[in-house]
Amino acid sequence: MILFYVQHLLGIGHLRRTVSIAQECCAQGLLAEVVSGGVPVPLEPDRDVRIHQLEPLKSADLSFSRVVDSGGEPLNETLEKARTAKLLEVFHEVRPDALVTELFPFGRRRFRFELLPLLEAARTAQTPVLCSVRDSVQRRSLGRETETISWLRRYYEKVLVHGEKSFLPLSESFGQAEPIADLLSYTGFVDTAPEAQDQGSPESEPEILVSAGGGNAGAALYLAAAKASALSKHSEIPWRILAGASPDPAFVTRLREIGGKHLTVEANRGDFRNLLRHCRLSVSQAGYNSVVDLFTSGAPALLSPFTGEGGETEQPARAEHLSTIGRAQVIPEDELEGVALAARVDALIDSGSKRFAPVSCDGAAHSAKTLKEYLPA
């Protein structure tokens, strides 16, 4: 049995990736369960993957400076104790053969109130612990990196880095990667989308497809795209904005009014990958899952990496590497507005933006295979 811990705060990429790896573990004959501390999301995982839900916590804003409960109240000591007790209860009930913490100790330091007791429980039970982390992490101070290494050396057997070392090594975002090189294992990118057959090209003209995942960090991109759709000189090309998993109806109406007849605005769709396969151009942020979508679909891309209010560095680093290898073009978030976006999109259309050969991202399978090594024979 493998127990995964994951805490998403704004978007849902962390949860989707963790559930995908857990599903692959089950597909390879292993037992896997997930503990989630974020707002519940209807991901409809494989029925063999049980999800334990802690009292939900989320980021109060785009700066990640405050953590609040589902009602918007700040995290307090009472809630900390309740979550810790529940987490330890799940651990002792499940009695996993291996424990995987998503992102921590490279991030989610605010949740050490519950994670350190969990790790101590695993240490006492002699349960192997692994870290699951995306290809790029938020850059931190030397002191914070040293603290991360101390936790890794005390509690962890391995760090599963869900990326390709040749594309974006962890050292690009974690300065002291070399001292922990013996712990790092690159799995390749994890594809979180279910397998789906190509449904063929839509009947309409190939479109400009705008998306920002399932969280709430895409409002600025959606607004700029709505304005750009009305300003683009290529009025024959339709635009489509997928405005999140459960977009606010009033916001959707506002976007439609700004964009006019050339713009479709709707919630995220189950056939998103098929839309990507046939779109004229993808306009998105540079989140992990969004980049995997680009790799697997071959869609040409214009990226506006999310930096948030607190200077997030993960998406800009990924976008820079994609630009360097010629896989995407980038428009910085601070330049994101209607006129500039319309100009960049028009220029890409004029240049004949080409599609790329799809790339398989089977990091979940490699992750499951590595986890097998820590389970009883």
mmCIF file with all atom_site columns, N, CA, C and O in Angstrom, residues 93-119:
data_model
loop_
_atom_site.group_PDB
_atom_site.id
_atom_site.type_symbol
_atom_site.label_atom_id
_atom_site.label_alt_id
_atom_site.label_comp_id
_atom_site.label_asym_id
_atom_site.label_entity_id
_atom_site.label_seq_id
_atom_site.pdbx_PDB_ins_code
_atom_site.Cartn_x
_atom_site.Cartn_y
_atom_site.Cartn_z
_atom_site.occupancy
_atom_site.B_iso_or_equiv
_atom_site.pdbx_formal_charge
_atom_site.auth_seq_id
_atom_site.auth_comp_id
_atom_site.auth_asym_id
_atom_site.auth_atom_id
_atom_site.pdbx_PDB_model_num
ATOM 1   N N  . GLU A 1 93  ? -4.283 4.010  10.189 1.00 0.00 ? 93  GLU A N  1
ATOM 2   C CA . GLU A 1 93  ? -5.340 3.131  9.675  1.00 0.00 ? 93  GLU A CA 1
ATOM 3   C C  . GLU A 1 93  ? -4.859 2.394  8.424  1.00 0.00 ? 93  GLU A C  1
ATOM 4   O O  . GLU A 1 93  ? -5.057 1.187  8.270  1.00 0.00 ? 93  GLU A O  1
ATOM 5   N N  . VAL A 1 94  ? -4.218 3.131  7.516  1.00 0.00 ? 94  VAL A N  1
ATOM 6   C CA . VAL A 1 94  ? -3.772 2.556  6.248  1.00 0.00 ? 94  VAL A CA 1
ATOM 7   C C  . VAL A 1 94  ? -2.531 1.692  6.433  1.00 0.00 ? 94  VAL A C  1
ATOM 8   O O  . VAL A 1 94  ? -2.361 0.669  5.753  1.00 0.00 ? 94  VAL A O  1
ATOM 9   N N  . ARG A 1 95  ? -1.636 2.122  7.326  1.00 0.00 ? 95  ARG A N  1
ATOM 10  C CA . ARG A 1 95  ? -0.368 1.422  7.572  1.00 0.00 ? 95  ARG A CA 1
ATOM 11  C C  . ARG A 1 95  ? 0.359  1.179  6.239  1.00 0.00 ? 95  ARG A C  1
ATOM 12  O O  . ARG A 1 95  ? 0.603  0.045  5.826  1.00 0.00 ? 95  ARG A O  1
ATOM 13  N N  . PRO A 1 96  ? 0.705  2.251  5.559  1.00 0.00 ? 96  PRO A N  1
ATOM 14  C CA . PRO A 1 96  ? 1.291  2.109  4.217  1.00 0.00 ? 96  PRO A CA 1
ATOM 15  C C  . PRO A 1 96  ? 2.679  1.481  4.253  1.00 0.00 ? 96  PRO A C  1
ATOM 16  O O  . PRO A 1 96  ? 3.413  1.580  5.245  1.00 0.00 ? 96  PRO A O  1
ATOM 17  N N  . ASP A 1 97  ? 3.022  0.851  3.139  1.00 0.00 ? 97  ASP A N  1
ATOM 18  C CA . ASP A 1 97  ? 4.370  0.321  2.966  1.00 0.00 ? 97  ASP A CA 1
ATOM 19  C C  . ASP A 1 97  ? 5.318  1.403  2.476  1.00 0.00 ? 97  ASP A C  1
ATOM 20  O O  . ASP A 1 97  ? 6.540  1.267  2.577  1.00 0.00 ? 97  ASP A O  1
ATOM 21  N N  . ALA A 1 98  ? 4.747  2.476  1.927  1.00 0.00 ? 98  ALA A N  1
ATOM 22  C CA . ALA A 1 98  ? 5.541  3.626  1.482  1.00 0.00 ? 98  ALA A CA 1
ATOM 23  C C  . ALA A 1 98  ? 4.672  4.870  1.561  1.00 0.00 ? 98  ALA A C  1
ATOM 24  O O  . ALA A 1 98  ? 3.458  4.810  1.333  1.00 0.00 ? 98  ALA A O  1
ATOM 25  N N  . LEU A 1 99  ? 5.294  5.991  1.900  1.00 0.00 ? 99  LEU A N  1
ATOM 26  C CA . LEU A 1 99  ? 4.600  7.279  2.003  1.00 0.00 ? 99  LEU A CA 1
ATOM 27  C C  . LEU A 1 99  ? 5.218  8.240  1.011  1.00 0.00 ? 99  LEU A C  1
ATOM 28  O O  . LEU A 1 99  ? 6.449  8.323  0.891  1.00 0.00 ? 99  LEU A O  1
ATOM 29  N N  . VAL A 1 100 ? 4.372  8.974  0.285  1.00 0.00 ? 100 VAL A N  1
ATOM 30  C CA . VAL A 1 100 ? 4.843  9.957  -0.689 1.00 0.00 ? 100 VAL A CA 1
ATOM 31  C C  . VAL A 1 100 ? 4.245  11.313 -0.352 1.00 0.00 ? 100 VAL A C  1
ATOM 32  O O  . VAL A 1 100 ? 3.023  11.449 -0.261 1.00 0.00 ? 100 VAL A O  1
ATOM 33  N N  . THR A 1 101 ? 5.096  12.317 -0.142 1.00 0.00 ? 101 THR A N  1
ATOM 34  C CA . THR A 1 101 ? 4.604  13.677 0.081  1.00 0.00 ? 101 THR A CA 1
ATOM 35  C C  . THR A 1 101 ? 4.838  14.489 -1.187 1.00 0.00 ? 101 THR A C  1
ATOM 36  O O  . THR A 1 101 ? 5.955  14.529 -1.707 1.00 0.00 ? 101 THR A O  1
ATOM 37  N N  . GLU A 1 102 ? 3.793  15.110 -1.697 1.00 0.00 ? 102 GLU A N  1
ATOM 38  C CA . GLU A 1 102 ? 3.889  15.890 -2.923 1.00 0.00 ? 102 GLU A CA 1
ATOM 39  C C  . GLU A 1 102 ? 4.409  17.291 -2.584 1.00 0.00 ? 102 GLU A C  1
ATOM 40  O O  . GLU A 1 102 ? 3.850  17.979 -1.736 1.00 0.00 ? 102 GLU A O  1
ATOM 41  N N  . LEU A 1 103 ? 5.506  17.686 -3.209 1.00 0.00 ? 103 LEU A N  1
ATOM 42  C CA . LEU A 1 103 ? 6.169  18.977 -3.090 1.00 0.00 ? 103 LEU A CA 1
ATOM 43  C C  . LEU A 1 103 ? 7.004  19.146 -1.813 1.00 0.00 ? 103 LEU A C  1
ATOM 44  O O  . LEU A 1 103 ? 8.152  19.565 -1.882 1.00 0.00 ? 103 LEU A O  1
ATOM 45  N N  . PHE A 1 104 ? 6.452  18.872 -0.661 1.00 0.00 ? 104 PHE A N  1
ATOM 46  C CA . PHE A 1 104 ? 7.230  19.014 0.574  1.00 0.00 ? 104 PHE A CA 1
ATOM 47  C C  . PHE A 1 104 ? 8.398  18.032 0.561  1.00 0.00 ? 104 PHE A C  1
ATOM 48  O O  . PHE A 1 104 ? 8.217  16.874 0.170  1.00 0.00 ? 104 PHE A O  1
ATOM 49  N N  . PRO A 1 105 ? 9.599  18.452 0.979  1.00 0.00 ? 105 PRO A N  1
ATOM 50  C CA . PRO A 1 105 ? 9.952  19.690 1.670  1.00 0.00 ? 105 PRO A CA 1
ATOM 51  C C  . PRO A 1 105 ? 10.431 20.833 0.779  1.00 0.00 ? 105 PRO A C  1
ATOM 52  O O  . PRO A 1 105 ? 10.974 21.819 1.286  1.00 0.00 ? 105 PRO A O  1
ATOM 53  N N  . PHE A 1 106 ? 10.261 20.730 -0.561 1.00 0.00 ? 106 PHE A N  1
ATOM 54  C CA . PHE A 1 106 ? 10.656 21.824 -1.447 1.00 0.00 ? 106 PHE A CA 1
ATOM 55  C C  . PHE A 1 106 ? 9.647  22.964 -1.404 1.00 0.00 ? 106 PHE A C  1
ATOM 56  O O  . PHE A 1 106 ? 9.930  24.071 -1.858 1.00 0.00 ? 106 PHE A O  1
ATOM 57  N N  . GLY A 1 107 ? 8.468  22.696 -0.905 1.00 0.00 ? 107 GLY A N  1
ATOM 58  C CA . GLY A 1 107 ? 7.411  23.682 -0.772 1.00 0.00 ? 107 GLY A CA 1
ATOM 59  C C  . GLY A 1 107 ? 6.445  23.226 0.302  1.00 0.00 ? 107 GLY A C  1
ATOM 60  O O  . GLY A 1 107 ? 6.671  22.224 0.980  1.00 0.00 ? 107 GLY A O  1
ATOM 61  N N  . ARG A 1 108 ? 5.347  23.983 0.469  1.00 0.00 ? 108 ARG A N  1
ATOM 62  C CA . ARG A 1 108 ? 4.326  23.689 1.476  1.00 0.00 ? 108 ARG A CA 1
ATOM 63  C C  . ARG A 1 108 ? 4.903  23.706 2.894  1.00 0.00 ? 108 ARG A C  1
ATOM 64  O O  . ARG A 1 108 ? 4.461  22.983 3.786  1.00 0.00 ? 108 ARG A O  1
ATOM 65  N N  . ARG A 1 109 ? 5.909  24.563 3.103  1.00 0.00 ? 109 ARG A N  1
ATOM 66  C CA . ARG A 1 109 ? 6.519  24.690 4.430  1.00 0.00 ? 109 ARG A CA 1
ATOM 67  C C  . ARG A 1 109 ? 5.491  25.123 5.467  1.00 0.00 ? 109 ARG A C  1
ATOM 68  O O  . ARG A 1 109 ? 5.601  24.779 6.648  1.00 0.00 ? 109 ARG A O  1
ATOM 69  N N  . ARG A 1 110 ? 4.484  25.876 5.043  1.00 0.00 ? 110 ARG A N  1
ATOM 70  C CA . ARG A 1 110 ? 3.429  26.339 5.976  1.00 0.00 ? 110 ARG A CA 1
ATOM 71  C C  . ARG A 1 110 ? 2.693  25.160 6.595  1.00 0.00 ? 110 ARG A C  1
ATOM 72  O O  . ARG A 1 110 ? 2.080  25.295 7.664  1.00 0.00 ? 110 ARG A O  1
ATOM 73  N N  . PHE A 1 111 ? 2.781  23.992 5.979  1.00 0.00 ? 111 PHE A N  1
ATOM 74  C CA . PHE A 1 111 ? 2.047  22.821 6.464  1.00 0.00 ? 111 PHE A CA 1
ATOM 75  C C  . PHE A 1 111 ? 2.938  21.854 7.247  1.00 0.00 ? 111 PHE A C  1
ATOM 76  O O  . PHE A 1 111 ? 2.554  20.716 7.504  1.00 0.00 ? 111 PHE A O  1
ATOM 77  N N  . ARG A 1 112 ? 4.086  22.342 7.678  1.00 0.00 ? 112 ARG A N  1
ATOM 78  C CA . ARG A 1 112 ? 4.962  21.472 8.474  1.00 0.00 ? 112 ARG A CA 1
ATOM 79  C C  . ARG A 1 112 ? 4.354  21.123 9.825  1.00 0.00 ? 112 ARG A C  1
ATOM 80  O O  . ARG A 1 112 ? 4.765  20.161 10.457 1.00 0.00 ? 112 ARG A O  1
ATOM 81  N N  . PHE A 1 113 ? 3.344  21.889 10.262 1.00 0.00 ? 113 PHE A N  1
ATOM 82  C CA . PHE A 1 113 ? 2.658  21.566 11.521 1.00 0.00 ? 113 PHE A CA 1
ATOM 83  C C  . PHE A 1 113 ? 2.057  20.165 11.483 1.00 0.00 ? 113 PHE A C  1
ATOM 84  O O  . PHE A 1 113 ? 1.972  19.499 12.509 1.00 0.00 ? 113 PHE A O  1
ATOM 85  N N  . GLU A 1 114 ? 1.647  19.704 10.300 1.00 0.00 ? 114 GLU A N  1
ATOM 86  C CA . GLU A 1 114 ? 1.085  18.356 10.180 1.00 0.00 ? 114 GLU A CA 1
ATOM 87  C C  . GLU A 1 114 ? 2.031  17.386 9.477  1.00 0.00 ? 114 GLU A C  1
ATOM 88  O O  . GLU A 1 114 ? 1.982  16.174 9.718  1.00 0.00 ? 114 GLU A O  1
ATOM 89  N N  . LEU A 1 115 ? 2.894  17.929 8.627  1.00 0.00 ? 115 LEU A N  1
ATOM 90  C CA . LEU A 1 115 ? 3.785  17.052 7.873  1.00 0.00 ? 115 LEU A CA 1
ATOM 91  C C  . LEU A 1 115 ? 4.930  16.501 8.720  1.00 0.00 ? 115 LEU A C  1
ATOM 92  O O  . LEU A 1 115 ? 5.293  15.330 8.583  1.00 0.00 ? 115 LEU A O  1
ATOM 93  N N  . LEU A 1 116 ? 5.489  17.312 9.596  1.00 0.00 ? 116 LEU A N  1
ATOM 94  C CA . LEU A 1 116 ? 6.575  16.800 10.425 1.00 0.00 ? 116 LEU A CA 1
ATOM 95  C C  . LEU A 1 116 ? 6.097  15.694 11.370 1.00 0.00 ? 116 LEU A C  1
ATOM 96  O O  . LEU A 1 116 ? 6.776  14.663 11.511 1.00 0.00 ? 116 LEU A O  1
ATOM 97  N N  . PRO A 1 117 ? 4.932  15.829 12.035 1.00 0.00 ? 117 PRO A N  1
ATOM 98  C CA . PRO A 1 117 ? 4.412  14.695 12.815 1.00 0.00 ? 117 PRO A CA 1
ATOM 99  C C  . PRO A 1 117 ? 4.160  13.460 11.954 1.00 0.00 ? 117 PRO A C  1
ATOM 100 O O  . PRO A 1 117 ? 4.402  12.329 12.383 1.00 0.00 ? 117 PRO A O  1
ATOM 101 N N  . LEU A 1 118 ? 3.687  13.661 10.707 1.00 0.00 ? 118 LEU A N  1
ATOM 102 C CA . LEU A 1 118 ? 3.470  12.530 9.805  1.00 0.00 ? 118 LEU A CA 1
ATOM 103 C C  . LEU A 1 118 ? 4.799  11.848 9.479  1.00 0.00 ? 118 LEU A C  1
ATOM 104 O O  . LEU A 1 118 ? 4.900  10.610 9.490  1.00 0.00 ? 118 LEU A O  1
ATOM 105 N N  . LEU A 1 119 ? 5.809  12.637 9.189  1.00 0.00 ? 119 LEU A N  1
ATOM 106 C CA . LEU A 1 119 ? 7.116  12.074 8.857  1.00 0.00 ? 119 LEU A CA 1
ATOM 107 C C  . LEU A 1 119 ? 7.746  11.367 10.052 1.00 0.00 ? 119 LEU A C  1
ATOM 108 O O  . LEU A 1 119 ? 8.406  10.333 9.902  1.00 0.00 ? 119 LEU A O  1
#
